[in-house]
Amino acid sequence: MSESPPPPAPELNAAPSLSAHFQASRLRHDTWSRLKSSTQQLAGQKADGRLVGEVQRALAVLEPIERYWAFPGYRNFAQLERLLVQADHSGLAQTVQRIARALAGHTYRRRHVPLLEGEEWDEEEEERDSLEEQFGVRHDRSVAYFEVIVVDQISEQAEEALRLGLRSMRRAEDPFHYDIVVVPSFEDAVIAVLLNYNVQSCVLRYRFPIRSNTRTPALRRYLDHVDTVFFERAESHPSDALADAIHHLRPELDLFKVTDETVGSVAASRSRC
């Protein structure tokens, strides 16, 4: 017996509130600033348990938030934790400074920012980034940048392979750059599209869980903007329900659904993908 088509999407007229939308992003900005200051102080001292504790707490705050952004990404963030464990305070301070600088100057939108061990970096580009951070100087912005949410349960290795594969297809004449953020669940997708202002497109792949593992209050507040009817529909039709929820929250986003359903089933769906 074929699966019945999903019920019609609910008609919701109330606009989502913006009152809480800046809390997590503000927390992210402030925590990176504190982390930069703490690591620079730590690099200038032999050992300071207080400063190490401050760095550990800042990393603990940022770890769940950074999962929803393409930069600096989980590999670079894990590198910070390794440098702290190895007591490489100088390397830690330098890497955090580069990340904070790239975030402040948005240079990660224009080019790859080398952060991992063994990656080469350009001193002239570092100097330009420093000027942007200090004086608000802005260089070439002709290349547009955006991020794509991929909703699927895949390993970190598969995610990195996907990212590198897409990056390898870039051409010098491309008018834009883009990167991906992979999230594993319905709730994570909602958090990502409300938190991450770089997101302009979403790819919904097959079936995925509804609930997120994140317990950070500043992130879970975003879920209050989703009507319970979407969660109810997600029990049987997760992709369709998520597509309609995202369309209600951010109607400007492009939505793409990857499915193993028949053409007839997709045609019968009320999904906006």
Coordinates of C-alpha atoms in Angstrom, one line a residue:
M1 CA 0.0 0.0 0.0
S2 CA 1.4 3.4 -1.0
E3 CA 1.9 6.1 1.6
S4 CA -0.9 8.6 1.7
P5 CA 0.0 12.2 0.7
P6 CA 0.7 14.6 3.6
P7 CA -2.1 16.7 4.9
P8 CA -2.4 20.3 3.6
A9 CA 0.1 22.8 5.1
P10 CA -1.4 24.8 7.9
E11 CA -2.3 28.4 7.2
L12 CA -0.4 30.5 9.7
N13 CA -0.6 34.2 9.4
A14 CA 1.2 35.4 12.5
A15 CA 4.7 36.6 11.7
P16 CA 7.5 35.0 13.8
S17 CA 8.8 37.3 16.6
L18 CA 12.2 38.8 16.3
S19 CA 12.6 39.5 20.0
A20 CA 14.9 36.6 20.7
H21 CA 16.7 36.3 17.4
F22 CA 19.8 38.3 18.5
Q23 CA 20.5 36.5 21.8
A24 CA 22.6 33.6 20.5
S25 CA 24.3 35.6 17.8
R26 CA 25.2 38.3 20.4
L27 CA 26.4 35.6 22.8
R28 CA 28.6 34.2 20.0
H29 CA 30.1 37.6 19.2
D30 CA 30.8 38.4 22.9
T31 CA 32.3 35.0 23.6
W32 CA 34.7 35.1 20.7
S33 CA 35.9 38.5 21.9
R34 CA 36.4 37.2 25.5
L35 CA 38.2 34.1 24.1
K36 CA 40.5 36.3 22.0
S37 CA 41.4 38.4 25.1
S38 CA 41.9 35.4 27.4
T39 CA 44.1 33.4 24.9
Q40 CA 46.3 36.4 24.3
Q41 CA 46.8 36.9 28.0
L42 CA 47.4 33.2 28.5
A43 CA 50.1 33.1 25.7
G44 CA 52.1 35.7 27.6
Q45 CA 52.2 33.7 30.9
K46 CA 53.8 30.4 31.8
A47 CA 50.7 28.9 33.5
D48 CA 47.6 30.5 34.9
G49 CA 44.8 28.2 36.0
R50 CA 42.3 31.1 36.1
L51 CA 42.9 32.0 32.4
V52 CA 42.8 28.3 31.4
G53 CA 39.5 28.0 33.1
E54 CA 38.2 31.1 31.3
V55 CA 39.3 29.6 27.9
Q56 CA 37.7 26.3 28.7
R57 CA 34.4 28.0 29.6
A58 CA 34.4 30.1 26.5
L59 CA 35.0 27.0 24.3
A60 CA 32.2 25.2 26.0
V61 CA 29.8 28.0 25.3
L62 CA 30.9 28.3 21.6
E63 CA 31.0 24.6 20.8
P64 CA 27.2 24.0 20.4
I65 CA 26.7 27.4 18.7
E66 CA 29.5 26.9 16.1
R67 CA 27.7 23.7 14.8
Y68 CA 25.3 26.0 13.0
W69 CA 27.9 28.0 11.0
A70 CA 30.3 27.0 8.2
F71 CA 33.1 29.1 9.6
P72 CA 35.2 28.3 11.5
G73 CA 33.8 24.8 11.2
Y74 CA 34.0 21.8 13.5
R75 CA 37.6 20.8 12.4
N76 CA 39.0 24.2 13.1
F77 CA 37.1 24.4 16.4
A78 CA 38.4 21.0 17.5
Q79 CA 41.9 22.3 16.7
L80 CA 41.4 25.0 19.4
E81 CA 40.5 22.4 22.0
R82 CA 43.6 20.3 21.0
L83 CA 45.9 23.2 21.3
L84 CA 44.6 24.0 24.8
V85 CA 45.0 20.4 25.9
Q86 CA 48.6 20.4 24.5
A87 CA 49.2 23.7 26.4
D88 CA 50.3 25.3 23.1
H89 CA 49.0 28.7 24.3
S90 CA 50.9 30.7 21.7
G91 CA 49.4 28.6 18.8
L92 CA 46.0 28.8 20.4
A93 CA 46.1 32.6 20.7
Q94 CA 47.3 32.9 17.1
T95 CA 44.5 30.7 15.8
V96 CA 41.8 32.3 17.8
Q97 CA 43.0 35.7 16.6
R98 CA 42.8 34.6 13.0
I99 CA 39.3 33.3 13.5
A100 CA 38.1 36.4 15.4
R101 CA 39.7 38.6 12.7
A102 CA 38.0 36.7 9.8
L103 CA 34.6 36.9 11.6
A104 CA 35.0 40.6 12.2
G105 CA 36.2 41.4 8.7
H106 CA 34.0 38.7 7.0
T107 CA 37.2 37.6 5.1
Y108 CA 36.0 34.0 5.3
R109 CA 33.3 35.0 2.8
R110 CA 35.9 35.8 0.1
R111 CA 38.6 33.2 0.6
H112 CA 39.7 30.1 2.5
V113 CA 41.2 31.1 5.9
P114 CA 44.1 28.7 6.8
L115 CA 43.9 27.6 10.4
L116 CA 44.9 23.9 10.6
E117 CA 48.5 22.8 11.2
G118 CA 50.3 22.5 7.9
E119 CA 48.2 25.0 6.0
E120 CA 50.1 27.9 4.5
W121 CA 49.0 31.5 5.1
D122 CA 49.9 34.7 3.4
E123 CA 51.4 37.5 5.5
E124 CA 50.1 40.2 3.2
E125 CA 46.5 38.9 3.5
E126 CA 47.0 38.7 7.3
E127 CA 48.0 42.4 7.3
R128 CA 45.0 43.4 5.2
D129 CA 42.7 41.4 7.5
S130 CA 44.3 43.2 10.5
L131 CA 43.6 46.6 8.9
E132 CA 40.0 45.6 8.2
E133 CA 39.6 44.6 11.8
Q134 CA 41.2 47.7 13.3
F135 CA 39.9 50.5 10.9
G136 CA 36.9 49.0 9.3
V137 CA 38.6 49.1 5.9
R138 CA 36.7 47.0 3.3
H139 CA 38.3 45.6 0.2
D140 CA 36.8 43.8 -2.8
R141 CA 33.2 42.6 -2.0
S142 CA 32.3 41.6 -5.5
V143 CA 32.1 37.9 -4.7
A144 CA 28.8 37.1 -3.0
Y145 CA 28.8 34.5 -0.2
F146 CA 26.1 32.3 1.3
E147 CA 25.6 29.1 3.2
V148 CA 23.5 26.1 2.5
I149 CA 21.8 24.0 5.2
V150 CA 21.9 20.3 4.5
V151 CA 19.5 18.3 6.7
D152 CA 20.8 14.7 7.0
Q153 CA 22.5 12.3 9.4
I154 CA 26.0 11.8 8.0
S155 CA 29.4 11.3 9.6
E156 CA 31.9 14.2 10.0
Q157 CA 34.1 12.4 7.4
A158 CA 31.2 12.4 4.9
E159 CA 30.5 16.0 5.6
E160 CA 34.1 17.1 5.0
A161 CA 34.2 15.1 1.8
L162 CA 31.0 16.8 0.6
R163 CA 32.4 20.2 1.5
L164 CA 35.7 19.6 -0.2
G165 CA 34.0 18.2 -3.3
L166 CA 31.8 21.4 -3.6
R167 CA 34.8 23.6 -3.0
S168 CA 36.8 21.9 -5.7
M169 CA 34.2 22.9 -8.3
R170 CA 34.7 26.6 -7.7
R171 CA 35.9 28.6 -10.7
A172 CA 37.7 31.9 -10.7
E173 CA 34.8 33.5 -12.7
D174 CA 32.1 32.3 -10.3
P175 CA 30.1 35.4 -9.1
F176 CA 29.6 33.8 -5.6
H177 CA 31.1 31.4 -3.1
Y178 CA 29.1 29.2 -0.8
D179 CA 29.7 26.7 2.0
I180 CA 27.5 24.1 3.7
V181 CA 26.3 23.4 7.2
V182 CA 25.1 19.9 7.9
V183 CA 22.5 19.5 10.6
P184 CA 21.0 16.2 11.7
S185 CA 17.4 17.0 12.7
F186 CA 14.3 19.0 12.2
E187 CA 15.0 21.1 15.3
D188 CA 18.6 21.7 14.3
A189 CA 17.4 23.0 10.9
V190 CA 15.0 25.4 12.5
I191 CA 17.8 26.7 14.8
A192 CA 20.2 27.1 11.9
V193 CA 17.9 29.1 9.6
L194 CA 17.0 31.5 12.5
L195 CA 20.5 31.9 13.9
N196 CA 22.7 31.9 10.8
Y197 CA 22.1 35.0 8.7
N198 CA 24.4 33.6 6.0
V199 CA 21.9 30.8 5.1
Q200 CA 20.1 31.3 1.8
S201 CA 19.2 27.8 0.8
C202 CA 18.3 24.4 2.4
V203 CA 18.5 20.9 1.1
L204 CA 16.3 18.3 2.9
R205 CA 17.5 14.8 2.4
Y206 CA 15.3 11.7 3.1
R207 CA 14.1 11.1 6.6
F208 CA 15.7 12.6 9.7
P209 CA 15.0 12.8 13.5
I210 CA 12.8 15.5 14.9
R211 CA 14.7 16.3 18.1
S212 CA 18.0 18.1 18.5
N213 CA 20.7 17.0 21.0
T214 CA 21.5 20.6 21.9
R215 CA 20.5 21.7 25.4
T216 CA 21.8 25.3 25.2
P217 CA 18.9 27.6 26.3
A218 CA 19.9 30.4 23.9
L219 CA 19.6 28.0 21.0
R220 CA 16.5 26.2 22.1
R221 CA 14.6 29.5 22.4
Y222 CA 14.5 29.6 18.6
L223 CA 12.2 26.5 18.6
D224 CA 9.5 28.6 20.4
H225 CA 8.9 30.3 17.0
V226 CA 7.6 27.1 15.4
D227 CA 4.0 26.2 15.8
T228 CA 3.4 22.8 17.3
V229 CA 1.4 21.8 14.2
F230 CA 4.6 21.5 12.3
F231 CA 6.1 19.2 14.9
E232 CA 3.0 17.1 14.8
R233 CA 3.2 16.7 11.0
A234 CA 6.9 15.9 11.2
E235 CA 6.1 12.6 12.9
S236 CA 4.8 11.2 9.6
H237 CA 6.2 13.6 7.0
P238 CA 9.4 15.2 8.3
S239 CA 10.6 16.7 5.0
D240 CA 7.3 18.3 4.1
A241 CA 6.7 19.6 7.6
L242 CA 10.2 21.1 7.8
A243 CA 9.9 22.7 4.4
D244 CA 6.6 24.4 5.4
A245 CA 8.1 25.5 8.8
I246 CA 11.1 27.0 7.1
H247 CA 9.0 28.7 4.5
H248 CA 6.9 30.3 7.3
L249 CA 10.0 31.4 9.2
R250 CA 12.1 32.6 6.3
P251 CA 10.1 32.6 3.1
E252 CA 13.0 34.0 1.0
L253 CA 15.0 30.8 1.3
D254 CA 15.4 28.4 -1.6
L255 CA 14.3 24.8 -0.6
F256 CA 15.3 21.6 -2.2
K257 CA 14.0 18.1 -1.3
V258 CA 16.0 15.0 -2.0
T259 CA 13.7 12.0 -1.9
D260 CA 13.4 8.4 -2.9
E261 CA 9.6 8.7 -3.4
T262 CA 8.0 8.2 -6.7
V263 CA 7.3 11.1 -9.1
G264 CA 3.6 10.6 -8.4
S265 CA 4.0 10.9 -4.6
V266 CA 6.0 14.1 -5.0
A267 CA 3.4 15.6 -7.3
A268 CA 0.7 14.8 -4.8
S269 CA 2.6 16.5 -2.0
R270 CA 1.7 20.0 -0.9
S271 CA 5.3 20.7 -0.1
R272 CA 6.7 24.0 -1.4
C273 CA 10.1 22.4 -2.2

